[in-house]
Amino acid sequence: MAEHKDLMTVKIGLAEMLRNGVIMDVTSAEQAKIAEEAGAVAVMALERVPADIRAEGGVARMTDPAIIEAIKKAVTIPVMAKCRIGHFAEAQILQALEVDFIDESEVLTPADYENHIDKHPFRIPFVCGCRNLSEALRRIGEGAAMIRTKGEAGTGDVSEAVKHLRLINKQIKELTVLSKDELPSRAKELAAPLDLVIKVAGLGRLPVPNFAAGGVATPADASLVMQLGAESVFVGSGIFKSQNPARMARAIVTAVAKYDQPLELVKASRGLGASMKGRSVAGISEEELLHTR
Amino acid sequence: MSTASPVVGVLALQGDYQKHRQMLDRVGVSSCDVRTADDFSRADRLIIPGGESTVIADLLRRFSLQETFSAYIRSRPVWGTCAGMILLAARVNDETVNPYGVIDIDVDRNGYGRQFFSDIRPGHMQLDGVDHRLDLVFIRAPRVTRVGDGVAVLLTCDGDPVLLAQNNVLVSAFHPELTDSVLLHRYFALTFAAEVTA
């Protein structure tokens, strides 16, 4: 079997295959089938969608393996699952279950407030959330093969995802105009590995795919984050908390494929029924926010 | 159309099409994204990238591109990598994808298993009389389970055919676009099925 460096190619490779697609949160085999038929490029197997995790409170943990196994059986597309931040034992269990991607996610209650999982030893690739370049580069340094914005999950309010995308883009642009001797102190400010800072300064983008997540609820939201540079879109509560999940799912897939074609977006957006009710991020107290985790 | 400076199209509905475009840039040939019926007429050759075959097949239907795509892949040089190979095959072990049947092979989707079994394996092949070493990147790859009489096997890996050709159609189970070697992109852009474009 291939060693670490080779594994990164294979891990980032799967992330590349998911580009220009929609990854949908599902909580049952039936929902997974609906997602696959609507054109999902992958599904995220969950016990509860983020909106319900938010409403019910309590400690949110890895999904029951029985649910993940049922979803794996139901679809042929890749199946992802979430573990708590820093909970490497949950990640080991998800790897043993042979999920295709692990999301070390702030949507679940963190298990370690100091350390994230060392993701290099795993054969399964990881995706991690971030709000800025500093978090993105630390997660990549730990072995993440895909980065997504945190946004504010379970709200249907896209504003945090927009803020995170814009900030990361701006911070990458800033790196590209710095001279070589300015990069070490910038790396220190970012609290990020210098080799990754140098790499991003040269590439003008992250070395792994950068997807959007957190609050995407409509075809227009999907178009917005794609136009802001996201390479794919995660949709959590936005599909199965809408009035007509199958139609909403299909419409968001069309919107990602035609994100820069407003006439196609008109067609995709028409007559979908109610989108998820949602909750404005501005009305959420500091303690309830997930993206600060 | 001239074979000296072909425009290589890359089907850009879903998947890693940008990676193929970057490889074609490195080869030094013109390339374009193919998203609409008009885009097909601009491309001398076409790459169908890796991605999810269920999604790419769905989007071809959804955007009414099936007829244009079907006519194109029957007449011009095309190369399907991974998901692209599934779309071009004769039969697939899985009713979620209806393949277009332009190369006489049967494939088993994700025939090597889930992502846990994705890997890089060494490969050797002769091209234009020269021996080349290749890194073969397999990601939830399709496995070829039957090879028809008219199909040439150009490369095998651990006993399985992984690079095959029939007339104007080239398919690979692996992802050259995720490696440093532009060997196969150069071959497809400049040499493969030259008689079709002549």
CSV table of C-alpha atoms in Angstrom, one decimal:
chain,number,residue,atom,x,y,z
A,1,MET,CA,0.0,0.0,0.0
A,2,ALA,CA,1.1,3.5,-0.8
A,3,GLU,CA,2.9,5.7,1.8
A,4,HIS,CA,1.7,9.1,3.2
A,5,LYS,CA,2.6,11.3,0.2
A,6,ASP,CA,1.0,9.0,-2.2
A,7,LEU,CA,-2.1,8.7,0.0
A,8,MET,CA,-2.5,12.5,-0.1
A,9,THR,CA,-2.8,12.3,-3.9
A,10,VAL,CA,-5.5,9.7,-3.5
A,11,LYS,CA,-7.3,11.6,-0.7
A,12,ILE,CA,-7.2,15.0,-2.5
A,13,GLY,CA,-8.1,13.0,-5.7
A,14,LEU,CA,-11.5,12.0,-4.3
A,15,ALA,CA,-12.1,15.6,-3.3
A,16,GLU,CA,-11.3,16.7,-6.9
A,17,MET,CA,-13.9,14.1,-8.2
A,18,LEU,CA,-16.6,15.8,-6.1
A,19,ARG,CA,-16.0,19.3,-7.6
A,20,ASN,CA,-18.8,21.1,-9.1
A,21,GLY,CA,-21.3,19.0,-7.3
A,22,VAL,CA,-23.7,19.0,-4.3
A,23,ILE,CA,-23.1,17.0,-1.1
A,24,MET,CA,-26.4,16.5,0.8
A,25,ASP,CA,-27.1,15.7,4.4
A,26,VAL,CA,-29.4,12.7,4.8
A,27,THR,CA,-30.6,10.8,7.9
A,28,SER,CA,-32.0,7.6,6.3
A,29,ALA,CA,-31.7,5.2,3.4
A,30,GLU,CA,-34.9,6.7,1.9
A,31,GLN,CA,-33.5,10.3,2.0
A,32,ALA,CA,-30.2,9.0,0.6
A,33,LYS,CA,-32.1,7.6,-2.4
A,34,ILE,CA,-33.9,10.9,-3.0
A,35,ALA,CA,-30.5,12.7,-2.9
A,36,GLU,CA,-28.9,10.3,-5.3
A,37,GLU,CA,-31.8,10.5,-7.8
A,38,ALA,CA,-31.7,14.3,-7.6
A,39,GLY,CA,-28.1,14.3,-8.7
A,40,ALA,CA,-26.1,14.5,-5.4
A,41,VAL,CA,-22.4,13.9,-5.9
A,42,ALA,CA,-22.2,12.4,-2.3
A,43,VAL,CA,-24.3,12.2,0.8
A,44,MET,CA,-23.4,13.0,4.4
A,45,ALA,CA,-24.9,10.3,6.7
A,46,LEU,CA,-26.3,11.9,9.9
A,47,GLU,CA,-28.7,11.0,12.7
A,48,ARG,CA,-30.1,14.5,12.8
A,49,VAL,CA,-29.7,17.4,10.3
A,50,PRO,CA,-27.9,20.5,11.9
A,51,ALA,CA,-31.2,22.4,12.3
A,52,ASP,CA,-32.5,19.6,14.6
A,53,ILE,CA,-29.2,19.4,16.4
A,54,ARG,CA,-29.5,23.1,17.0
A,55,ALA,CA,-33.2,22.9,18.2
A,56,GLU,CA,-32.7,19.8,20.4
A,57,GLY,CA,-29.5,20.8,22.1
A,58,GLY,CA,-27.5,18.3,24.2
A,59,VAL,CA,-24.3,16.6,23.1
A,60,ALA,CA,-24.2,15.8,19.4
A,61,ARG,CA,-22.0,12.8,18.5
A,62,MET,CA,-21.0,10.5,15.7
A,63,THR,CA,-24.0,8.8,13.9
A,64,ASP,CA,-25.1,5.3,14.8
A,65,PRO,CA,-23.2,2.8,12.6
A,66,ALA,CA,-26.5,1.1,11.7
A,67,ILE,CA,-27.8,4.3,10.1
A,68,ILE,CA,-24.5,4.8,8.2
A,69,GLU,CA,-24.6,1.1,7.0
A,70,ALA,CA,-28.2,1.5,5.8
A,71,ILE,CA,-27.3,4.6,3.8
A,72,LYS,CA,-24.1,3.0,2.4
A,73,LYS,CA,-26.3,0.1,1.1
A,74,ALA,CA,-28.9,2.4,-0.4
A,75,VAL,CA,-26.7,4.4,-2.8
A,76,THR,CA,-23.7,4.0,-5.1
A,77,ILE,CA,-22.3,7.5,-4.7
A,78,PRO,CA,-19.7,8.3,-1.9
A,79,VAL,CA,-20.9,8.4,1.7
A,80,MET,CA,-19.5,10.8,4.2
A,81,ALA,CA,-20.0,10.9,8.0
A,82,LYS,CA,-19.1,13.3,10.7
A,83,CYS,CA,-17.0,12.8,13.8
A,84,ARG,CA,-16.5,15.3,16.7
A,85,ILE,CA,-13.5,17.7,16.5
A,86,GLY,CA,-10.5,15.9,18.1
A,87,HIS,CA,-12.4,12.6,18.5
A,88,PHE,CA,-9.9,10.3,16.7
A,89,ALA,CA,-11.7,7.2,18.1
A,90,GLU,CA,-14.9,8.1,16.3
A,91,ALA,CA,-12.8,8.7,13.2
A,92,GLN,CA,-11.2,5.2,13.6
A,93,ILE,CA,-14.7,3.7,13.8
A,94,LEU,CA,-15.9,5.6,10.7
A,95,GLN,CA,-12.8,4.4,8.8
A,96,ALA,CA,-13.5,0.8,9.9
A,97,LEU,CA,-17.1,1.3,8.6
A,98,GLU,CA,-15.4,2.3,5.2
A,99,VAL,CA,-17.2,5.6,4.8
A,100,ASP,CA,-15.6,7.5,1.8
A,101,PHE,CA,-14.9,10.8,3.6
A,102,ILE,CA,-14.8,11.9,7.2
A,103,ASP,CA,-16.0,15.4,8.2
A,104,GLU,CA,-14.3,16.5,11.5
A,105,SER,CA,-17.2,18.8,12.2
A,106,GLU,CA,-18.0,21.8,14.4
A,107,VAL,CA,-21.7,20.8,14.0
A,108,LEU,CA,-21.1,18.0,16.5
A,109,THR,CA,-20.0,18.9,20.1
A,110,PRO,CA,-16.2,19.1,20.2
A,111,ALA,CA,-14.4,16.3,22.0
A,112,ASP,CA,-11.1,18.2,22.3
A,113,TYR,CA,-10.9,22.0,22.6
A,114,GLU,CA,-7.1,22.1,22.1
A,115,ASN,CA,-6.3,19.6,19.4
A,116,HIS,CA,-7.8,18.5,16.1
A,117,ILE,CA,-7.3,14.9,14.8
A,118,ASP,CA,-3.9,14.0,13.3
A,119,LYS,CA,-5.4,13.1,9.9
A,120,HIS,CA,-2.3,11.8,8.2
A,121,PRO,CA,-2.3,8.2,9.5
A,122,PHE,CA,-5.9,7.6,8.1
A,123,ARG,CA,-6.5,6.1,4.7
A,124,ILE,CA,-9.9,7.8,4.5
A,125,PRO,CA,-9.7,11.5,3.5
A,126,PHE,CA,-10.9,14.2,5.9
A,127,VAL,CA,-12.8,17.5,5.3
A,128,CYS,CA,-12.6,20.2,7.9
A,129,GLY,CA,-14.5,23.5,8.3
A,130,CYS,CA,-12.7,26.9,8.5
A,131,ARG,CA,-13.6,30.6,8.9
A,132,ASN,CA,-10.3,32.0,7.6
A,133,LEU,CA,-7.0,31.1,6.0
A,134,SER,CA,-5.3,30.5,9.4
A,135,GLU,CA,-7.8,27.7,10.2
A,136,ALA,CA,-7.7,26.4,6.7
A,137,LEU,CA,-3.9,26.0,6.6
A,138,ARG,CA,-3.7,24.4,10.1
A,139,ARG,CA,-6.3,21.8,9.1
A,140,ILE,CA,-4.4,21.1,5.8
A,141,GLY,CA,-1.2,20.8,7.9
A,142,GLU,CA,-3.0,18.2,10.0
A,143,GLY,CA,-3.8,16.3,6.8
A,144,ALA,CA,-7.2,17.5,5.7
A,145,ALA,CA,-7.8,16.7,1.9
A,146,MET,CA,-10.7,19.2,1.5
A,147,ILE,CA,-11.6,22.4,3.2
A,148,ARG,CA,-15.1,23.8,3.6
A,149,THR,CA,-16.4,27.0,5.0
A,150,LYS,CA,-18.0,26.6,8.4
A,151,GLY,CA,-20.8,29.0,7.7
A,152,GLU,CA,-23.4,28.7,10.4
A,153,ALA,CA,-25.0,25.3,10.0
A,154,GLY,CA,-28.7,24.6,10.5
A,155,THR,CA,-29.7,28.3,10.1
A,156,GLY,CA,-30.5,28.6,6.3
A,157,ASP,CA,-28.7,31.9,6.6
A,158,VAL,CA,-25.9,32.0,4.1
A,159,SER,CA,-24.2,35.1,5.5
A,160,GLU,CA,-21.5,33.4,7.5
A,161,ALA,CA,-20.5,31.1,4.6
A,162,VAL,CA,-20.2,34.3,2.5
A,163,LYS,CA,-18.1,36.0,5.1
A,164,HIS,CA,-15.8,33.0,5.4
A,165,LEU,CA,-15.3,32.6,1.6
A,166,ARG,CA,-14.6,36.2,1.1
A,167,LEU,CA,-12.1,36.4,4.0
A,168,ILE,CA,-10.2,33.3,2.8
A,169,ASN,CA,-10.1,34.6,-0.8
A,170,LYS,CA,-8.9,38.0,0.5
A,171,GLN,CA,-6.2,36.5,2.7
A,172,ILE,CA,-5.0,34.3,-0.2
A,173,LYS,CA,-4.7,37.3,-2.5
A,174,GLU,CA,-2.8,39.2,0.1
A,175,LEU,CA,-0.3,36.3,0.3
A,176,THR,CA,0.4,36.4,-3.4
A,177,VAL,CA,1.6,40.0,-3.3
A,178,LEU,CA,4.0,39.6,-0.4
A,179,SER,CA,7.7,39.1,-1.1
A,180,LYS,CA,9.4,35.9,-0.1
A,181,ASP,CA,11.1,37.5,3.0
A,182,GLU,CA,7.7,38.7,4.3
A,183,LEU,CA,6.1,35.2,4.3
A,184,PRO,CA,7.7,33.8,7.5
A,185,SER,CA,6.3,36.6,9.7
A,186,ARG,CA,2.9,36.3,7.9
A,187,ALA,CA,3.0,32.6,8.6
A,188,LYS,CA,3.6,33.4,12.3
A,189,GLU,CA,0.6,35.8,12.3
A,190,LEU,CA,-1.6,33.2,10.7
A,191,ALA,CA,-0.3,30.6,13.1
A,192,ALA,CA,0.0,28.4,10.0
A,193,PRO,CA,2.8,26.1,8.7
A,194,LEU,CA,5.4,28.1,6.7
A,195,ASP,CA,5.6,25.5,3.9
A,196,LEU,CA,1.9,25.8,3.3
A,197,VAL,CA,2.0,29.6,3.4
A,198,ILE,CA,4.7,29.6,0.7
A,199,LYS,CA,2.8,27.1,-1.3
A,200,VAL,CA,-0.5,29.1,-1.2
A,201,ALA,CA,1.4,32.3,-2.1
A,202,GLY,CA,2.7,30.6,-5.2
A,203,LEU,CA,-0.5,28.9,-6.2
A,204,GLY,CA,-2.9,31.7,-5.5
A,205,ARG,CA,-5.3,29.1,-4.1
A,206,LEU,CA,-5.5,26.4,-1.5
A,207,PRO,CA,-3.6,23.2,-2.3
A,208,VAL,CA,-6.8,21.2,-1.7
A,209,PRO,CA,-10.4,21.8,-3.0
A,210,ASN,CA,-12.3,24.5,-1.1
A,211,PHE,CA,-16.1,23.9,-0.8
A,212,ALA,CA,-18.9,26.0,0.7
A,213,ALA,CA,-21.0,24.8,3.6
A,214,GLY,CA,-23.3,26.3,6.3
A,215,GLY,CA,-26.6,28.0,5.6
A,216,VAL,CA,-27.0,27.2,1.9
A,217,ALA,CA,-30.8,26.8,1.4
A,218,THR,CA,-31.8,27.8,-2.2
A,219,PRO,CA,-30.5,27.5,-5.8
A,220,ALA,CA,-29.6,31.2,-5.6
A,221,ASP,CA,-27.5,30.6,-2.4
A,222,ALA,CA,-25.6,27.8,-4.3
A,223,SER,CA,-25.0,30.2,-7.2
A,224,LEU,CA,-23.7,32.9,-4.8
A,225,VAL,CA,-21.1,30.7,-3.1
A,226,MET,CA,-20.0,29.2,-6.4
A,227,GLN,CA,-19.5,32.7,-7.8
A,228,LEU,CA,-17.5,33.6,-4.7
A,229,GLY,CA,-15.1,30.8,-5.6
A,230,ALA,CA,-16.5,27.7,-3.8
A,231,GLU,CA,-15.7,24.5,-5.9
A,232,SER,CA,-18.7,22.5,-4.6
A,233,VAL,CA,-21.5,23.0,-2.2
A,234,PHE,CA,-22.6,21.1,1.0
A,235,VAL,CA,-26.3,21.5,1.7
A,236,GLY,CA,-27.3,20.4,5.2
A,237,SER,CA,-30.8,21.2,6.5
A,238,GLY,CA,-31.7,23.2,3.4
A,239,ILE,CA,-33.0,20.1,1.5
A,240,PHE,CA,-34.9,17.9,3.9
A,241,LYS,CA,-36.2,20.9,5.9
A,242,SER,CA,-37.8,22.4,2.7
A,243,GLN,CA,-41.4,21.7,1.6
A,244,ASN,CA,-40.4,19.5,-1.3
A,245,PRO,CA,-37.0,18.0,-0.7
A,246,ALA,CA,-36.7,16.1,-4.1
A,247,ARG,CA,-37.4,19.2,-6.1
A,248,MET,CA,-35.2,21.5,-4.0
A,249,ALA,CA,-32.3,18.9,-4.2
A,250,ARG,CA,-32.6,18.7,-8.0
A,251,ALA,CA,-32.8,22.5,-8.3
A,252,ILE,CA,-29.7,23.1,-6.2
A,253,VAL,CA,-27.8,20.5,-8.4
A,254,THR,CA,-28.8,22.4,-11.5
A,255,ALA,CA,-27.9,25.7,-9.8
A,256,VAL,CA,-24.3,24.5,-9.1
A,257,ALA,CA,-23.8,23.2,-12.7
A,258,LYS,CA,-25.2,26.5,-14.2
A,259,TYR,CA,-24.2,28.9,-11.4
A,260,ASP,CA,-23.2,31.7,-13.8
A,261,GLN,CA,-26.3,31.4,-16.0
A,262,PRO,CA,-29.1,33.6,-14.5
A,263,LEU,CA,-31.8,32.3,-17.0
A,264,GLU,CA,-31.1,28.7,-16.0
A,265,LEU,CA,-31.3,29.8,-12.3
A,266,VAL,CA,-34.7,31.3,-13.0
A,267,LYS,CA,-35.9,27.9,-14.2
A,268,ALA,CA,-34.3,26.1,-11.3
A,269,SER,CA,-35.8,28.4,-8.7
A,270,ARG,CA,-39.4,28.5,-10.0
A,271,GLY,CA,-42.2,26.9,-8.0
A,272,LEU,CA,-40.0,25.0,-5.5
A,273,GLY,CA,-42.4,25.5,-2.6
A,274,ALA,CA,-41.2,26.8,0.8
A,275,SER,CA,-37.5,26.7,1.5
A,276,MET,CA,-36.4,25.9,5.1
A,277,LYS,CA,-37.7,28.5,7.5
A,278,GLY,CA,-34.3,29.1,9.0
A,279,ARG,CA,-33.0,31.5,11.6
A,280,SER,CA,-31.0,34.7,11.1
A,281,VAL,CA,-27.5,34.4,12.4
A,282,ALA,CA,-27.8,37.9,13.9
A,283,GLY,CA,-30.5,36.6,16.3
A,284,ILE,CA,-28.4,33.7,17.7
A,285,SER,CA,-26.6,34.2,21.0
A,286,GLU,CA,-22.8,33.8,21.2
A,287,GLU,CA,-23.1,30.5,23.1
A,288,GLU,CA,-25.3,28.9,20.4
A,289,LEU,CA,-23.0,29.7,17.5
A,290,LEU,CA,-21.3,26.6,16.0
A,291,HIS,CA,-18.7,28.3,13.8
A,292,THR,CA,-16.7,29.6,16.7
A,293,ARG,CA,-15.9,26.0,17.8
B,1,MET,CA,-9.9,20.2,-39.5
B,2,SER,CA,-6.2,20.4,-38.9
B,3,THR,CA,-4.6,17.7,-36.7
B,4,ALA,CA,-1.6,20.0,-36.1
B,5,SER,CA,-3.3,22.3,-33.5
B,6,PRO,CA,-6.4,20.5,-32.2
B,7,VAL,CA,-8.8,22.1,-29.7
B,8,VAL,CA,-9.4,19.5,-27.0
B,9,GLY,CA,-12.7,19.9,-25.2
B,10,VAL,CA,-13.3,18.7,-21.7
B,11,LEU,CA,-16.9,17.8,-20.7
B,12,ALA,CA,-17.4,20.3,-17.9
B,13,LEU,CA,-20.7,19.3,-16.2
B,14,GLN,CA,-19.3,17.8,-13.0
B,15,GLY,CA,-16.0,16.4,-11.8
B,16,ASP,CA,-12.3,17.2,-12.1
B,17,TYR,CA,-12.4,18.8,-15.5
B,18,GLN,CA,-10.1,21.7,-14.5
B,19,LYS,CA,-7.4,19.2,-13.8
B,20,HIS,CA,-7.6,17.9,-17.4
B,21,ARG,CA,-7.5,21.5,-18.6
B,22,GLN,CA,-4.3,22.1,-16.6
B,23,MET,CA,-2.6,19.0,-18.1
B,24,LEU,CA,-3.6,20.2,-21.7
B,25,ASP,CA,-2.1,23.6,-20.9
B,26,ARG,CA,1.1,21.8,-20.0
B,27,VAL,CA,1.1,19.8,-23.2
B,28,GLY,CA,0.7,23.2,-25.0
B,29,VAL,CA,-2.5,22.5,-26.9
B,30,SER,CA,-5.7,24.6,-26.9
B,31,SER,CA,-8.5,23.4,-24.8
B,32,CYS,CA,-12.1,24.4,-23.9
B,33,ASP,CA,-14.8,23.6,-21.4
B,34,VAL,CA,-17.7,21.8,-23.0
B,35,ARG,CA,-21.1,22.6,-21.4
B,36,THR,CA,-23.5,23.3,-24.2
B,37,ALA,CA,-24.4,21.9,-27.6
B,38,ASP,CA,-22.5,24.8,-29.3
B,39,ASP,CA,-19.4,23.9,-27.3
B,40,PHE,CA,-19.2,20.4,-28.8
B,41,SER,CA,-18.8,21.9,-32.3
B,42,ARG,CA,-15.7,23.9,-31.1
B,43,ALA,CA,-13.9,20.8,-29.9
B,44,ASP,CA,-11.9,18.5,-32.2
B,45,ARG,CA,-11.5,15.9,-29.4
B,46,LEU,CA,-13.2,15.4,-26.1
B,47,ILE,CA,-12.2,14.2,-22.7
B,48,ILE,CA,-14.8,13.0,-20.3
B,49,PRO,CA,-13.4,13.6,-16.9
B,50,GLY,CA,-13.5,11.8,-13.5
B,51,GLY,CA,-16.4,12.6,-11.3
B,52,GLU,CA,-19.6,10.7,-10.4
B,53,SER,CA,-20.9,8.9,-13.5
B,54,THR,CA,-24.5,9.0,-12.1
B,55,VAL,CA,-24.3,12.8,-11.9
B,56,ILE,CA,-22.7,13.4,-15.3
B,57,ALA,CA,-25.2,11.1,-17.0
B,58,ASP,CA,-28.0,12.9,-15.2
B,59,LEU,CA,-26.8,16.4,-16.3
B,60,LEU,CA,-26.4,15.3,-19.9
B,61,ARG,CA,-30.1,14.3,-19.8
B,62,ARG,CA,-31.2,17.3,-17.8
B,63,PHE,CA,-29.6,19.8,-20.2
B,64,SER,CA,-30.8,17.9,-23.3
B,65,LEU,CA,-27.3,17.1,-24.4
B,66,GLN,CA,-27.7,13.4,-24.9
B,67,GLU,CA,-28.1,13.4,-28.7
B,68,THR,CA,-25.3,15.8,-29.3
B,69,PHE,CA,-23.0,13.9,-26.9
B,70,SER,CA,-24.0,10.5,-28.4
B,71,ALA,CA,-23.3,11.7,-32.0
B,72,TYR,CA,-20.0,13.3,-31.0
B,73,ILE,CA,-18.6,10.2,-29.2
B,74,ARG,CA,-19.5,8.0,-32.2
B,75,SER,CA,-17.5,10.2,-34.6
B,76,ARG,CA,-14.7,12.1,-32.9
B,77,PRO,CA,-11.7,11.0,-30.8
B,78,VAL,CA,-12.9,10.7,-27.1
B,79,TRP,CA,-11.1,9.7,-23.9
B,80,GLY,CA,-13.1,8.7,-20.8
B,81,THR,CA,-11.2,8.6,-17.5
B,82,CYS,CA,-12.9,6.7,-14.6
B,83,ALA,CA,-16.5,8.1,-14.6
B,84,GLY,CA,-15.9,8.9,-18.3
B,85,MET,CA,-15.0,5.2,-19.0
B,86,ILE,CA,-18.2,4.1,-17.3
B,87,LEU,CA,-20.3,6.4,-19.6
B,88,LEU,CA,-18.6,5.1,-22.8
B,89,ALA,CA,-18.8,1.3,-21.9
B,90,ALA,CA,-21.2,-1.2,-23.4
B,91,ARG,CA,-22.6,-2.5,-20.1
B,92,VAL,CA,-22.4,-1.5,-16.4
B,93,ASN,CA,-23.2,-3.7,-13.4
B,94,ASP,CA,-25.5,-1.1,-12.0
B,95,GLU,CA,-28.9,0.2,-13.2
B,96,THR,CA,-28.2,3.8,-11.9
B,97,VAL,CA,-26.1,4.5,-15.0
B,98,ASN,CA,-27.1,3.9,-18.7
B,99,PRO,CA,-23.9,3.8,-20.6
B,100,TYR,CA,-23.6,5.0,-24.2
B,101,GLY,CA,-22.0,1.8,-25.5
B,102,VAL,CA,-19.2,3.1,-27.8
B,103,ILE,CA,-16.5,0.7,-26.6
B,104,ASP,CA,-17.2,-3.0,-26.3
B,105,ILE,CA,-16.3,-3.5,-22.6
B,106,ASP,CA,-18.3,-4.3,-19.5
B,107,VAL,CA,-17.4,-2.5,-16.3
B,108,ASP,CA,-18.1,-2.9,-12.6
B,109,ARG,CA,-18.6,0.5,-11.0
B,110,ASN,CA,-16.4,0.9,-8.0
B,111,GLY,CA,-15.1,-2.6,-8.8
B,112,TYR,CA,-12.0,-2.2,-6.6
B,113,GLY,CA,-14.1,-1.1,-3.6
B,114,ARG,CA,-14.8,2.1,-1.7
B,115,GLN,CA,-12.3,4.9,-1.0
B,116,PHE,CA,-10.5,2.9,1.6
B,117,PHE,CA,-9.1,0.8,-1.3
B,118,SER,CA,-8.2,3.7,-3.6
B,119,ASP,CA,-4.5,3.6,-4.3
B,120,ILE,CA,-1.5,4.4,-6.5
B,121,ARG,CA,0.1,1.5,-8.4
B,122,PRO,CA,3.1,1.5,-10.7
B,123,GLY,CA,2.5,0.9,-14.4
B,124,HIS,CA,4.8,0.5,-17.5
B,125,MET,CA,3.8,1.0,-21.0
B,126,GLN,CA,5.3,1.3,-24.5
B,127,LEU,CA,4.3,4.3,-26.5
B,128,ASP,CA,5.9,5.2,-29.8
B,129,GLY,CA,8.5,2.5,-29.2
B,130,VAL,CA,9.6,4.1,-25.9
B,131,ASP,CA,9.2,2.5,-22.4
B,132,HIS,CA,7.4,4.8,-19.9
B,133,ARG,CA,6.8,4.4,-16.2
B,134,LEU,CA,3.5,5.7,-15.0
B,135,ASP,CA,1.8,6.3,-11.6
B,136,LEU,CA,-1.7,4.8,-11.9
B,137,VAL,CA,-4.0,6.6,-9.5
B,138,PHE,CA,-7.2,4.6,-8.9
B,139,ILE,CA,-10.0,6.4,-7.0
B,140,ARG,CA,-13.1,4.3,-6.4
B,141,ALA,CA,-12.2,3.0,-9.8
B,142,PRO,CA,-14.3,1.0,-12.3
B,143,ARG,CA,-13.0,-2.5,-13.0
B,144,VAL,CA,-13.2,-3.9,-16.6
B,145,THR,CA,-14.9,-7.3,-16.4
B,146,ARG,CA,-15.2,-8.1,-20.2
B,147,VAL,CA,-13.2,-7.0,-23.2
B,148,GLY,CA,-14.8,-7.4,-26.6
B,149,ASP,CA,-12.9,-8.7,-29.7
B,150,GLY,CA,-12.3,-5.3,-31.4
B,151,VAL,CA,-10.9,-3.7,-28.3
B,152,ALA,CA,-7.1,-3.2,-27.7
B,153,VAL,CA,-5.7,-3.5,-24.2
B,154,LEU,CA,-2.9,-0.9,-24.0
B,155,LEU,CA,-2.1,-1.4,-20.3
B,156,THR,CA,-2.9,-3.8,-17.5
B,157,CYS,CA,-2.4,-3.5,-13.8
B,158,ASP,CA,-2.3,-6.5,-11.5
B,159,GLY,CA,-3.9,-8.5,-14.3
B,160,ASP,CA,-6.8,-6.1,-15.0
B,161,PRO,CA,-7.0,-4.1,-18.2
B,162,VAL,CA,-6.9,-0.4,-17.2
B,163,LEU,CA,-6.2,1.4,-20.5
B,164,LEU,CA,-8.1,0.3,-23.6
B,165,ALA,CA,-9.0,1.6,-27.1
B,166,GLN,CA,-11.4,0.8,-29.9
B,167,ASN,CA,-11.5,2.9,-33.0
B,168,ASN,CA,-12.0,6.6,-31.9
B,169,VAL,CA,-12.5,5.7,-28.2
B,170,LEU,CA,-9.9,5.6,-25.4
B,171,VAL,CA,-10.7,4.7,-21.8
B,172,SER,CA,-8.7,4.6,-18.6
B,173,ALA,CA,-9.8,3.3,-15.2
B,174,PHE,CA,-7.1,5.5,-13.6
B,175,HIS,CA,-6.5,9.3,-13.4
B,176,PRO,CA,-3.4,10.6,-15.3
B,177,GLU,CA,-4.7,14.1,-14.6
B,178,LEU,CA,-3.8,13.7,-10.9
B,179,THR,CA,-0.1,12.9,-11.7
B,180,ASP,CA,2.9,14.9,-12.9
B,181,SER,CA,3.1,13.0,-16.2
B,182,VAL,CA,1.5,14.5,-19.3
B,183,LEU,CA,2.3,11.4,-21.4
B,184,LEU,CA,-1.3,10.3,-22.0
B,185,HIS,CA,-2.7,13.8,-22.4
B,186,ARG,CA,0.0,14.4,-25.1
B,187,TYR,CA,-0.8,11.1,-26.7
B,188,PHE,CA,-4.6,11.7,-26.8
B,189,ALA,CA,-4.3,15.3,-28.0
B,190,LEU,CA,-1.8,14.8,-30.8
B,191,THR,CA,-1.6,11.1,-31.8
B,192,PHE,CA,-4.6,9.0,-30.8
B,193,ALA,CA,-7.0,8.1,-33.6
B,194,ALA,CA,-5.3,10.6,-36.0
B,195,GLU,CA,-7.1,8.8,-38.9
B,196,VAL,CA,-10.5,9.9,-37.5
B,197,THR,CA,-9.6,13.6,-37.6
B,198,ALA,CA,-7.7,13.5,-40.9
